PDB file of C-alpha atoms and ligand atoms in Angstrom:
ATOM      1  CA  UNK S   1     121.654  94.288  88.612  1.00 97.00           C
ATOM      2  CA  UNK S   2     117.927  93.178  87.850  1.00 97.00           C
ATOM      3  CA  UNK S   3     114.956  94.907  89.295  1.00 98.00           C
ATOM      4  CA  UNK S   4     113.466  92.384  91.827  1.00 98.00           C
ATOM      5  CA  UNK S   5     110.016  91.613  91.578  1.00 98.00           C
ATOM      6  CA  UNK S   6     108.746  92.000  94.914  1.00 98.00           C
ATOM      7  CA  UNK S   7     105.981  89.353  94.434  1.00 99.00           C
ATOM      8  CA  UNK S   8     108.378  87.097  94.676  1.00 99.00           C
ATOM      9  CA  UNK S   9     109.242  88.849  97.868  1.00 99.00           C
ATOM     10  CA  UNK S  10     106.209  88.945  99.381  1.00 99.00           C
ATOM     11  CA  UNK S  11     105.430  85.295  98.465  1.00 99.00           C
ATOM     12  CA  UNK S  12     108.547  84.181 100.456  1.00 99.00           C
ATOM     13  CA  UNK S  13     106.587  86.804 103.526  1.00 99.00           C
ATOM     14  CA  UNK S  14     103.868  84.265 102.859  1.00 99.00           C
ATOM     15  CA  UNK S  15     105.272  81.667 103.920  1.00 99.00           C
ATOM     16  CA  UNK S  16     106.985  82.556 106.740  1.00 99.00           C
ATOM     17  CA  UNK S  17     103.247  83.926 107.869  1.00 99.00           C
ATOM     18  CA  UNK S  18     102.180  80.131 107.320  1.00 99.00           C
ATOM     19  CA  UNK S  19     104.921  78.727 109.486  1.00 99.00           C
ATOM     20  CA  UNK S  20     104.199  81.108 112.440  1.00 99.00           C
ATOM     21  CA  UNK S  21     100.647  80.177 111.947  1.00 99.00           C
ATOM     22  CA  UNK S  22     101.155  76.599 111.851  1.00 98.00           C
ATOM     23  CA  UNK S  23     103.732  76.908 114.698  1.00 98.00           C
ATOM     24  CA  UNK S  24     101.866  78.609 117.932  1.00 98.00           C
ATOM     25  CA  UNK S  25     102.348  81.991 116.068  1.00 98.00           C
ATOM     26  CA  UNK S  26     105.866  82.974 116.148  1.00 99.00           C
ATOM     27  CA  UNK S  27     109.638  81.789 114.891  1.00 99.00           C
ATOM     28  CA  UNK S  28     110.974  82.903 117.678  1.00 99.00           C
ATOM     29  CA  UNK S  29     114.483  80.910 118.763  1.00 99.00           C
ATOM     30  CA  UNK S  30     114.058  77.978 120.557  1.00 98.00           C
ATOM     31  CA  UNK S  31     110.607  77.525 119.120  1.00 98.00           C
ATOM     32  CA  UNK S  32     109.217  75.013 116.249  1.00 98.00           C
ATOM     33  CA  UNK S  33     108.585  78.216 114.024  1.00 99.00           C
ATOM     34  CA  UNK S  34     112.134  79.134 113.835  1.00 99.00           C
ATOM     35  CA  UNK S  35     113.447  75.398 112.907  1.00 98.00           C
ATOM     36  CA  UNK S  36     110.248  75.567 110.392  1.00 99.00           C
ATOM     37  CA  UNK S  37     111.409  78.965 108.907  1.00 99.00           C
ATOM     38  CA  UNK S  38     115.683  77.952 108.769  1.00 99.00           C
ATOM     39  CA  UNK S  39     114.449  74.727 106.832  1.00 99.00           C
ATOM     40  CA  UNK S  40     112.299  76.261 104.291  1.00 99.00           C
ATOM     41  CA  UNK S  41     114.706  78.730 103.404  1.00 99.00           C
ATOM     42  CA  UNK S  42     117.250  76.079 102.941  1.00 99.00           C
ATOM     43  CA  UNK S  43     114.790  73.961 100.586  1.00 99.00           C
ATOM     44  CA  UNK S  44     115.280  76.898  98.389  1.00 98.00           C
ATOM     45  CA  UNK S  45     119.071  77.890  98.125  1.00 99.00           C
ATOM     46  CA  UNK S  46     119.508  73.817  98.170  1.00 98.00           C
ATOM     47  CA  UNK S  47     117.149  73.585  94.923  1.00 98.00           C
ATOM     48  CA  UNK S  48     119.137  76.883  93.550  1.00 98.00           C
ATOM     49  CA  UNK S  49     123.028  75.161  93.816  1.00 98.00           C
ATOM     50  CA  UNK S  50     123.386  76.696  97.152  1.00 98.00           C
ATOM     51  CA  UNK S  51     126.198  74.875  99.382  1.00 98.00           C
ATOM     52  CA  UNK S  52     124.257  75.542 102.386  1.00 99.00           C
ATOM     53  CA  UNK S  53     125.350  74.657 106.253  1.00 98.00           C
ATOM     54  CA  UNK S  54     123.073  74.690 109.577  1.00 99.00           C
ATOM     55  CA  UNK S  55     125.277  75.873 112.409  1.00 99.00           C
ATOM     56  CA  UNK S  56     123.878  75.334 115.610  1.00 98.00           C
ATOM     57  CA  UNK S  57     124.154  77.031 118.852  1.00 98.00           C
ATOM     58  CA  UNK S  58     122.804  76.804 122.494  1.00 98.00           C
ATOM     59  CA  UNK S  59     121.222  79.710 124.236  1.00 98.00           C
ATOM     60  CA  UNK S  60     118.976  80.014 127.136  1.00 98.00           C
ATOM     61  CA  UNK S  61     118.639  76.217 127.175  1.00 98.00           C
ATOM     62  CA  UNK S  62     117.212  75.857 123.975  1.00 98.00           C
ATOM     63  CA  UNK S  63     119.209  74.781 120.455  1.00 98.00           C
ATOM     64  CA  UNK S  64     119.691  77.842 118.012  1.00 98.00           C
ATOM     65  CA  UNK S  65     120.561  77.981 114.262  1.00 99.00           C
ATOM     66  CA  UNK S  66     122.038  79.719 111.481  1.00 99.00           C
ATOM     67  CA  UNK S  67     121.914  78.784 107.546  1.00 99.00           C
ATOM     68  CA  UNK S  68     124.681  80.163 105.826  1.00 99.00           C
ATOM     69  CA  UNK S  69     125.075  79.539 101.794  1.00 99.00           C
ATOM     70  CA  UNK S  70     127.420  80.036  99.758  1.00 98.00           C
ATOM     71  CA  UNK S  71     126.865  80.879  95.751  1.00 98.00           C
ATOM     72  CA  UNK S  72     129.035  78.623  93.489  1.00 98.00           C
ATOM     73  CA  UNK S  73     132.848  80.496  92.776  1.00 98.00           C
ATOM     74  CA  UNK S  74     134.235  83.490  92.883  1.00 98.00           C
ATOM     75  CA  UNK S  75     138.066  84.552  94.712  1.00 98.00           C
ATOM     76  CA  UNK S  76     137.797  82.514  98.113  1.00 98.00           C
ATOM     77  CA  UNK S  77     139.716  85.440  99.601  1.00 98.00           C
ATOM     78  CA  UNK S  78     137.221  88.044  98.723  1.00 98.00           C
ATOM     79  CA  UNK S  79     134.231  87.283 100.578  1.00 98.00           C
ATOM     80  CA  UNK S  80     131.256  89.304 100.606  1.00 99.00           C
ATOM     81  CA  UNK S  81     128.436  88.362 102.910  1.00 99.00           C
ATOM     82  CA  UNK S  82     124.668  89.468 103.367  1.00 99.00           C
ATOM     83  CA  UNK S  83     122.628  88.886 106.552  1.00 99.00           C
ATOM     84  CA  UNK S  84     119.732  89.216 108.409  1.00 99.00           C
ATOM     85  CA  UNK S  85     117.797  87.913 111.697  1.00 99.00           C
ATOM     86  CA  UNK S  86     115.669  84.968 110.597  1.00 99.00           C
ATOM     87  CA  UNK S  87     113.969  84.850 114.120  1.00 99.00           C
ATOM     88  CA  UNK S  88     111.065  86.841 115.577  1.00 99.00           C
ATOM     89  CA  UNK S  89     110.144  88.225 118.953  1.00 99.00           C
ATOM     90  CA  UNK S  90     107.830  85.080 121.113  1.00 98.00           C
ATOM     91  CA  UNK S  91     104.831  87.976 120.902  1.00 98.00           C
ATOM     92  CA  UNK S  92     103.864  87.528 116.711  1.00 98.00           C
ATOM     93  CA  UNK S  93     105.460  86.187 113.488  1.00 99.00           C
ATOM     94  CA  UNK S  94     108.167  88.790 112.568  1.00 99.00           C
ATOM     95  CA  UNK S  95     106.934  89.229 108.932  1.00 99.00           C
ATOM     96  CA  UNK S  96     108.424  92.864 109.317  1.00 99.00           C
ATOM     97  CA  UNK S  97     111.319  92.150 112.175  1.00 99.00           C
ATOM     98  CA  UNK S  98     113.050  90.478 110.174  1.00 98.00           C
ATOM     99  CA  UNK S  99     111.000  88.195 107.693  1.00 99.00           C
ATOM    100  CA  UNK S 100     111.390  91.064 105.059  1.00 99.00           C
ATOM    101  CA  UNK S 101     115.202  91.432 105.363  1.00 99.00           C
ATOM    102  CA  UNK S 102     114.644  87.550 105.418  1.00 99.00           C
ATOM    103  CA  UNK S 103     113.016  87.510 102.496  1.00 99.00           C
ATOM    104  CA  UNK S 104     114.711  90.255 100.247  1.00 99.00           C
ATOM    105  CA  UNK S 105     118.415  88.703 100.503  1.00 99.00           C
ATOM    106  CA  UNK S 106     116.732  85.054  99.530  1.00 99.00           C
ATOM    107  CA  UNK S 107     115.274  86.479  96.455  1.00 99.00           C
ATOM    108  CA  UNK S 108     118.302  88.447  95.733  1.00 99.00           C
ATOM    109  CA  UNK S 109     120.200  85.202  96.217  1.00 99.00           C
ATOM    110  CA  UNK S 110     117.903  83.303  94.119  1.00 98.00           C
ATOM    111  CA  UNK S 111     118.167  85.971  90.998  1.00 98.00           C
ATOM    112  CA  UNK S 112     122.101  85.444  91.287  1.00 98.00           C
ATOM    113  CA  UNK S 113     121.614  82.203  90.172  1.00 98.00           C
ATOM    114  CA  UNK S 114     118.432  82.646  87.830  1.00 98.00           C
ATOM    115  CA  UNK S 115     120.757  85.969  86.039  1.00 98.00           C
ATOM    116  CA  UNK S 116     123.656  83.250  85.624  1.00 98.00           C
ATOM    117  CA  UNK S 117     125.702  86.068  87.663  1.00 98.00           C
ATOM    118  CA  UNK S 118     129.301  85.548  87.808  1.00 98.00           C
ATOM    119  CA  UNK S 119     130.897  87.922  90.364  1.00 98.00           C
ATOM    120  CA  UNK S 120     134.770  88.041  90.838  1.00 98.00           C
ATOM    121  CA  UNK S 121     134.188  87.894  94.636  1.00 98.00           C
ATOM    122  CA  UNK S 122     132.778  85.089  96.559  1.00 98.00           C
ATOM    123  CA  UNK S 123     129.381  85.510  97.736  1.00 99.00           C
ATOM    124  CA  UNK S 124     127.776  84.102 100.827  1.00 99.00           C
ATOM    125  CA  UNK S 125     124.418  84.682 102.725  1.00 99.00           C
ATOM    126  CA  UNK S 126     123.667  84.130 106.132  1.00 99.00           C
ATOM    127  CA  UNK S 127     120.125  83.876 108.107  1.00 99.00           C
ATOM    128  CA  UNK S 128     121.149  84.502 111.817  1.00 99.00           C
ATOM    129  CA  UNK S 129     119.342  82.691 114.903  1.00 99.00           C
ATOM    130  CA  UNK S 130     118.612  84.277 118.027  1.00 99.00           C
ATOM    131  CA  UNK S 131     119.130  87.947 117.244  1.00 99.00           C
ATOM    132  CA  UNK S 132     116.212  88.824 119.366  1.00 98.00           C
ATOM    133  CA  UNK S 133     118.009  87.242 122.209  1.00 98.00           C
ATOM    134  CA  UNK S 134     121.092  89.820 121.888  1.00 98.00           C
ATOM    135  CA  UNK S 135     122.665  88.803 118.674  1.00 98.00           C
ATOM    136  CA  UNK S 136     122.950  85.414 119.624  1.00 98.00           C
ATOM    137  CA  UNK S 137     123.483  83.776 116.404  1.00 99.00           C
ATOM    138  CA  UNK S 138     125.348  86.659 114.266  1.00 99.00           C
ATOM    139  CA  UNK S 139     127.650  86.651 117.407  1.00 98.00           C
ATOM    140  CA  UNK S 140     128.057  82.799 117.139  1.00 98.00           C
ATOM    141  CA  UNK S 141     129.140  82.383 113.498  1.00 99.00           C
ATOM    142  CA  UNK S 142     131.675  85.584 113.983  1.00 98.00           C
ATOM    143  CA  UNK S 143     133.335  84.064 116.832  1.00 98.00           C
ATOM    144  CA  UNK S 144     133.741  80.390 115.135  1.00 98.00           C
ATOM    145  CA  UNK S 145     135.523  82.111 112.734  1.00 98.00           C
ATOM    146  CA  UNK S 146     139.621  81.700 112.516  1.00 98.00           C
ATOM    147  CA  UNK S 147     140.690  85.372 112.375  1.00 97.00           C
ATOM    148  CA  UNK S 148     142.178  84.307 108.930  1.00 98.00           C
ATOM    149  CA  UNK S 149     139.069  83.683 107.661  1.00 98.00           C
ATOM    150  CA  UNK S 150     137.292  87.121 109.204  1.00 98.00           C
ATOM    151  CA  UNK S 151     140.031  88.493 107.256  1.00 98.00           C
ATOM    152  CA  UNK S 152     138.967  86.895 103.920  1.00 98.00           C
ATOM    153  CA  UNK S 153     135.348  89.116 104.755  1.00 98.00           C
ATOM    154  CA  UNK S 154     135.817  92.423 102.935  1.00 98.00           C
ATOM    155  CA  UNK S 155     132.156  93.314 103.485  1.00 98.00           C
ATOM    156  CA  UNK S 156     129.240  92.763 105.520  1.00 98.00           C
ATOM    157  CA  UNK S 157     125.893  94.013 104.513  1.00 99.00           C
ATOM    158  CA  UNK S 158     122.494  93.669 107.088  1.00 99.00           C
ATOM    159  CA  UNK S 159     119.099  94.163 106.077  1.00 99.00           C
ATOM    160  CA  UNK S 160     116.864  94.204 109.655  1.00 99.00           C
ATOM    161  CA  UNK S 161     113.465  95.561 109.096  1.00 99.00           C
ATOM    162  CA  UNK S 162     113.012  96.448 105.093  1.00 99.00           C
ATOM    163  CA  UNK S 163     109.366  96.864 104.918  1.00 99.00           C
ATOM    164  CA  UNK S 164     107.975  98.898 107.435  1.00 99.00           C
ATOM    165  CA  UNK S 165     104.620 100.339 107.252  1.00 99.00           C
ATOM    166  CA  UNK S 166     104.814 103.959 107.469  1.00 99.00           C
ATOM    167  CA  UNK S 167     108.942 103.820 106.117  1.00 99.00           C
ATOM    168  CA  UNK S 168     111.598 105.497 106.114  1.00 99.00           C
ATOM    169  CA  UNK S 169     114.516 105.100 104.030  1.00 99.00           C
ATOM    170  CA  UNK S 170     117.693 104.637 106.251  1.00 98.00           C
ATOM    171  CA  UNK S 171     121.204 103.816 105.433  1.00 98.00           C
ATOM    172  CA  UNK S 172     123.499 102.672 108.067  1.00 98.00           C
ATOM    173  CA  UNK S 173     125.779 105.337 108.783  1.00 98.00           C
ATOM    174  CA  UNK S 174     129.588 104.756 108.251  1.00 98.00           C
ATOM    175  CA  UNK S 175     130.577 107.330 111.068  1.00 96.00           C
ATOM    176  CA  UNK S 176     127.875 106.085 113.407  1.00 86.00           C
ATOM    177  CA  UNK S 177     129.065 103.142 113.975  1.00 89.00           C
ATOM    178  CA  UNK S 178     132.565 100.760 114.486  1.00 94.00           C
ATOM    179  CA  UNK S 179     133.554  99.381 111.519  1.00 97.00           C
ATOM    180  CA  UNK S 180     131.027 101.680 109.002  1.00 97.00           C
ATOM    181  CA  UNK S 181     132.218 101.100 105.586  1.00 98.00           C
ATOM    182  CA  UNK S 182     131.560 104.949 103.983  1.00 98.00           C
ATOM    183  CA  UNK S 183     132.069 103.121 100.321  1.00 98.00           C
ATOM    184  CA  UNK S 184     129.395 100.746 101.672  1.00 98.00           C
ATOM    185  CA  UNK S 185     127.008 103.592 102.916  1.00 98.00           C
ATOM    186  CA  UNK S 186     127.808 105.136  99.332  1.00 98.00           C
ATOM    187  CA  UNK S 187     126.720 102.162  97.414  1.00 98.00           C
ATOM    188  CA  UNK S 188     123.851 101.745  99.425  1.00 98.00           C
ATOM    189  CA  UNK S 189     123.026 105.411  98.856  1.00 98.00           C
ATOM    190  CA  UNK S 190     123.434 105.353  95.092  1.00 98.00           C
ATOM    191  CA  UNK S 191     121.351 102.733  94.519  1.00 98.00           C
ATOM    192  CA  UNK S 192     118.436 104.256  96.262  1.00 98.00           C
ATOM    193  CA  UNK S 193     119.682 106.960  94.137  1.00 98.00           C
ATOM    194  CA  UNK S 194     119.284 105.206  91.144  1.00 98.00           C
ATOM    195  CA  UNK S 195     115.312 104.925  91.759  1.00 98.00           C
ATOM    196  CA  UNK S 196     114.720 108.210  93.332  1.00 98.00           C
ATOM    197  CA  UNK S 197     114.376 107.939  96.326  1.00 98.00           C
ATOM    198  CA  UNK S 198     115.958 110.261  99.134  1.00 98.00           C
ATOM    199  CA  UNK S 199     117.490 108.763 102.178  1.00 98.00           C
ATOM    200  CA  UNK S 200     118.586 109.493 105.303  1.00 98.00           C
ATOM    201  CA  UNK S 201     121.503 108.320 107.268  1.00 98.00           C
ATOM    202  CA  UNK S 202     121.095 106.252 110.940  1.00 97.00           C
ATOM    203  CA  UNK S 203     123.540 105.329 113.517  1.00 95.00           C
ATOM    204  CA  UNK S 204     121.943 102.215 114.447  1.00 92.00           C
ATOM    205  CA  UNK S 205     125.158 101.491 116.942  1.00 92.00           C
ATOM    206  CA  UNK S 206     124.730  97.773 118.279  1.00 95.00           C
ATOM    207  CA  UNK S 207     120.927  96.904 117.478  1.00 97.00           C
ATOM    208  CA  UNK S 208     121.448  94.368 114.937  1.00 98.00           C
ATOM    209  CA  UNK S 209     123.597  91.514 113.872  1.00 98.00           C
ATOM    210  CA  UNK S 210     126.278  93.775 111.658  1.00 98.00           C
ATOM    211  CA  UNK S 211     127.325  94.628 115.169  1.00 98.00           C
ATOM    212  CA  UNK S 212     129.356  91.036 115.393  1.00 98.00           C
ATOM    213  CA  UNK S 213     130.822  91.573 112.368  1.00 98.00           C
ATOM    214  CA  UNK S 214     131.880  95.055 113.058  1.00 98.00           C
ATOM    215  CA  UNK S 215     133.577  94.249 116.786  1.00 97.00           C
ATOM    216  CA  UNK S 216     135.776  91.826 114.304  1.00 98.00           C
ATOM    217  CA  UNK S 217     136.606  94.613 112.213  1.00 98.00           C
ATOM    218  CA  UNK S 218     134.856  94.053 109.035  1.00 98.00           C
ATOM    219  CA  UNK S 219     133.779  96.320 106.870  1.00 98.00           C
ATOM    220  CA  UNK S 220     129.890  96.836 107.570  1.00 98.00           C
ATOM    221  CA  UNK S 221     126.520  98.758 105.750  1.00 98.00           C
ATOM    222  CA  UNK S 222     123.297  98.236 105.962  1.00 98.00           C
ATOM    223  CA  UNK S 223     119.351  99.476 105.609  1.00 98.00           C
ATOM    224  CA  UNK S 224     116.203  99.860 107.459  1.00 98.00           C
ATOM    225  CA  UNK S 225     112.966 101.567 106.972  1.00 99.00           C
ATOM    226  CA  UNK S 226     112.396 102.091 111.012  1.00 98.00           C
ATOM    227  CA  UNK S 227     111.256 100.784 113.759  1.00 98.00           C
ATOM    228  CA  UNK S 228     109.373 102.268 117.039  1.00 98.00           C
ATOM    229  CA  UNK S 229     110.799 105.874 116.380  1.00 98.00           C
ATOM    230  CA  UNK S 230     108.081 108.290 114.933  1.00 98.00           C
ATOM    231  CA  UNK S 231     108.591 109.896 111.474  1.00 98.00           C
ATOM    232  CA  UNK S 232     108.695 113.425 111.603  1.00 98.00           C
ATOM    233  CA  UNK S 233     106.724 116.337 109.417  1.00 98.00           C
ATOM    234  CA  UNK S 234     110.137 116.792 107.548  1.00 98.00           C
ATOM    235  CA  UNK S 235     110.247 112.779 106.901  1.00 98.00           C
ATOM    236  CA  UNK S 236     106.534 112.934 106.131  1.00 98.00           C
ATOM    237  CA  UNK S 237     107.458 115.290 103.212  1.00 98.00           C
ATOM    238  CA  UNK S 238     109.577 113.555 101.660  1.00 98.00           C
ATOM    239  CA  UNK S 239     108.385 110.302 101.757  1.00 98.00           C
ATOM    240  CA  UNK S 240     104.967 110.435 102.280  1.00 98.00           C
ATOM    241  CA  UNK S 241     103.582 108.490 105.178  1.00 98.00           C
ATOM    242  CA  UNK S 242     101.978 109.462 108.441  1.00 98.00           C
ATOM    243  CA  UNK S 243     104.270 111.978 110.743  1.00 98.00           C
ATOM    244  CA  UNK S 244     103.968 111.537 114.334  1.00 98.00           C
ATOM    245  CA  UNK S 245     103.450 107.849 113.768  1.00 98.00           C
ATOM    246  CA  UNK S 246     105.669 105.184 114.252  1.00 99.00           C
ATOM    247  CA  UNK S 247     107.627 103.711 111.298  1.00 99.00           C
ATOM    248  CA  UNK S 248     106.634 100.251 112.459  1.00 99.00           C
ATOM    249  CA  UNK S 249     103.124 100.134 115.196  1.00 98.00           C
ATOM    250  CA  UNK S 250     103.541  96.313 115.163  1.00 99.00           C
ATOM    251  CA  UNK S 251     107.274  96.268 116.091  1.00 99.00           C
ATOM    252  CA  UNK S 252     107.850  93.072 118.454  1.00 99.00           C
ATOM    253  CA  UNK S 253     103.656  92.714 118.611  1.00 99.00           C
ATOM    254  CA  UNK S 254     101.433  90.286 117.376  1.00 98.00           C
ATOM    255  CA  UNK S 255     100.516  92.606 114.880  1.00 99.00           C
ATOM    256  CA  UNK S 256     103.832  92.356 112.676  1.00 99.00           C
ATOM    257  CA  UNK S 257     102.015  90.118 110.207  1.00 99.00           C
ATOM    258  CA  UNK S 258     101.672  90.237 106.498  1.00 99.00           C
ATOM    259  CA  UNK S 259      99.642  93.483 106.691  1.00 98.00           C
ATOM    260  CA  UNK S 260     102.560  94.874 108.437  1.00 99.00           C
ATOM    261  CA  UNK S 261     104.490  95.747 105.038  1.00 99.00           C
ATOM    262  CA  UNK S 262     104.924  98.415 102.772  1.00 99.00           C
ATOM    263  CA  UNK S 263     105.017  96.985  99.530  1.00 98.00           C
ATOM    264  CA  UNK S 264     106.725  99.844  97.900  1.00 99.00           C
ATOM    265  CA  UNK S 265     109.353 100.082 100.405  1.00 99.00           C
ATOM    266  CA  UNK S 266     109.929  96.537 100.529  1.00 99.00           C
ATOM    267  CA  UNK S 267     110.733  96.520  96.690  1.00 99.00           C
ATOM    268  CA  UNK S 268     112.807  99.594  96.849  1.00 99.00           C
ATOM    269  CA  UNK S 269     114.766  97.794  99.522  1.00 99.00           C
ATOM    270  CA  UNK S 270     114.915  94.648  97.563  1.00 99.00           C
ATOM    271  CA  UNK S 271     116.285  96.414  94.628  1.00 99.00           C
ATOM    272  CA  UNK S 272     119.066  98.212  96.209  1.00 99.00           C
ATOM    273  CA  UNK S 273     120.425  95.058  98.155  1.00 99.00           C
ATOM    274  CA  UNK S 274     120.718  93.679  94.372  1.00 98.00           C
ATOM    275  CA  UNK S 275     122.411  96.707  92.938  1.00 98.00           C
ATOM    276  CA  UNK S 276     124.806  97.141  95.936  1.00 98.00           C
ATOM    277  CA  UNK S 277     125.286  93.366  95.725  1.00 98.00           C
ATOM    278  CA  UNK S 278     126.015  93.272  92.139  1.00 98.00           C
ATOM    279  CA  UNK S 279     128.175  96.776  92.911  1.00 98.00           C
ATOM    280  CA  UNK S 280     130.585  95.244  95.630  1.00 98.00           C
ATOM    281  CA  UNK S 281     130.763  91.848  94.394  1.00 98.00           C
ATOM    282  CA  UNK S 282     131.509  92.292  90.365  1.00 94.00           C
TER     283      UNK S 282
HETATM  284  N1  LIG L 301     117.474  94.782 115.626  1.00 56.77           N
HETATM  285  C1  LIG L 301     116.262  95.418 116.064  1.00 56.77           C
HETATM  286  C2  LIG L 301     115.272  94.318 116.368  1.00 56.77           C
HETATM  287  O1  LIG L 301     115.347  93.244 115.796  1.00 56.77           O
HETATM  288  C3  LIG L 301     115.666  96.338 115.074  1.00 56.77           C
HETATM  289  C4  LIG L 301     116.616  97.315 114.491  1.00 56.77           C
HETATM  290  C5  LIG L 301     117.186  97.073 113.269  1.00 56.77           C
HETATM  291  C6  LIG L 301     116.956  98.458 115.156  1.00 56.77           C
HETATM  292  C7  LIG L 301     118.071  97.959 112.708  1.00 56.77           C
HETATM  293  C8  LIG L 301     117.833  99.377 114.610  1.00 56.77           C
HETATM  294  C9  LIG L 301     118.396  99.115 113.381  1.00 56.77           C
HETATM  295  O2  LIG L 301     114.407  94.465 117.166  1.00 56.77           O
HETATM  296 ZN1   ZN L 302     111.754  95.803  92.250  1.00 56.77          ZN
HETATM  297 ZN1   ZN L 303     113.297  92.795 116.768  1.00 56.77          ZN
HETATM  298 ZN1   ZN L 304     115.219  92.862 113.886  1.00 56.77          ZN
END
């Protein structure tokens, strides 16, 4: 799997920072900023051979959207599929919640094609609307689904908050949650492995959009670096940090902006989605 440069990362942060600033200050669903953010990230998939597809939605009176795309080949009825939350809360832009989840599966999409990757399973990424609303969007794509399609899913993997400021290094837990996929949470694992870097596993139960895919059953894993919960002394230890302080100040406040990242985090992140990606999908 290649080691992704988390410039490029950051530079797709930047942007999404531009559109909220251009856009009232948010990309929050149901507002010109979201729209903004589900088009740019299109532009680049489209430009990279993506088959891409807008799926719209309505919720609280306002149009939602997902992009799904799909990488060129692989066995049809071995479908693995990365996700994350494209929109923010209404209160800032959301460069941490969930523009760096956002951001990490686009560049790891966009090094599938630039590696000339070939996996044996089909590959397909989805940027969900309306997650802040109660996993509006995830929800929507899982339930226009035929079930023999769900089936076709062998593997969902969510990346919600990958960049926190004073991080931790979650993995989703497999027996913390319906549907946890333990050889996900081992892949996961290993490839923070792989870079040294000690994790811990979280039962984050319903709070992000693998929870639609898991209530049909699918296989799910996923990582997160923390939200409002404080790091302890023991987490402080081990990866450095400020205990007693939250892993994210700025979660759902104006303050989640571009300064709102831990670069280092945000690349180890980044480089594990592409191992476990490369891992599951080979
Ligand atoms: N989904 C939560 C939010 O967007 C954040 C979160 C992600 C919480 C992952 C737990 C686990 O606000
Ligand atoms: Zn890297
Ligand atoms: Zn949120
Ligand atoms: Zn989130």
């Amino acid at each position: 799997a290649p080691n992704i440069n988390v410039a490029n990362v950051r530079a797709h942060l930047n942007q999404f920072q531009s559109i909220a600033n251009a856009n009232g200050g948010n990309r929050a669903h149901g507002r010109p900023g979201y729209l903004a953010s589900v088009n740019w990230v299109k532009s680049k998939l489209d430009a990279a051979g993506f088959t891409t597809r807008v799926q719209s939605f309505t919720y609280g009176g306002a149009t939602g959207y997902n992009l799904i795309a799909d990488y060129p080949g692989g066995d049809a009825n071995n479908v693995v599929v990365l996700g994350g939350h494209l929109d923010s809360v209404t209160a800032g832009p959301g460069i941490n919640d969930n523009g760096s989840g956002s951001a990490s599966i686009l560049e790891v999409a966009l090094q599938m094609k630039a590696t000339g990757f070939q996996p044996t399973k089909h590959v397909r990424f989805g940027w969900w609307g309306a997650e802040e609303r109660g996993l509006i969007g995830s929800t929507n794509y899982v339930n226009s689904l035929s079930s023999t399609d769900k089936s076709k899913i062998k593997a969902y993997l969510n990346f919600d908050m990958t960049g926190s400021p004073n991080p931790g290094y979650f993995v989703y837990s497999a027996s913390g949650q319906p549907s946890g996929s333990l050889a996900l949470q081992q892949r996961l694992q290993a490839g923070f492995t792989s870079i040294n870097v000690q994790t811990e596993l979280t039962s984050v139960g319903g709070r992000s959009d693998h929870a639609a895919f898991a209530r049909a059953g699918i296989p799910i894993g996923g990582t997160f670096t923390g939200a409002e919960g404080r790091k302890t002394a023991a987490q402080a230890q081990k990866w450095g940090g400020t205990a007693g302080q939250a892993f994210d100040r700025c979660y759902h406040a104006s303050c989640d902006t571009t300064s709102n990242i831990n670069a280092t985090a945000l690349d180890r992140n980044a480089d594990v989605i592409a191992y476990t990606l490369w891992a599951t999908a080979a």
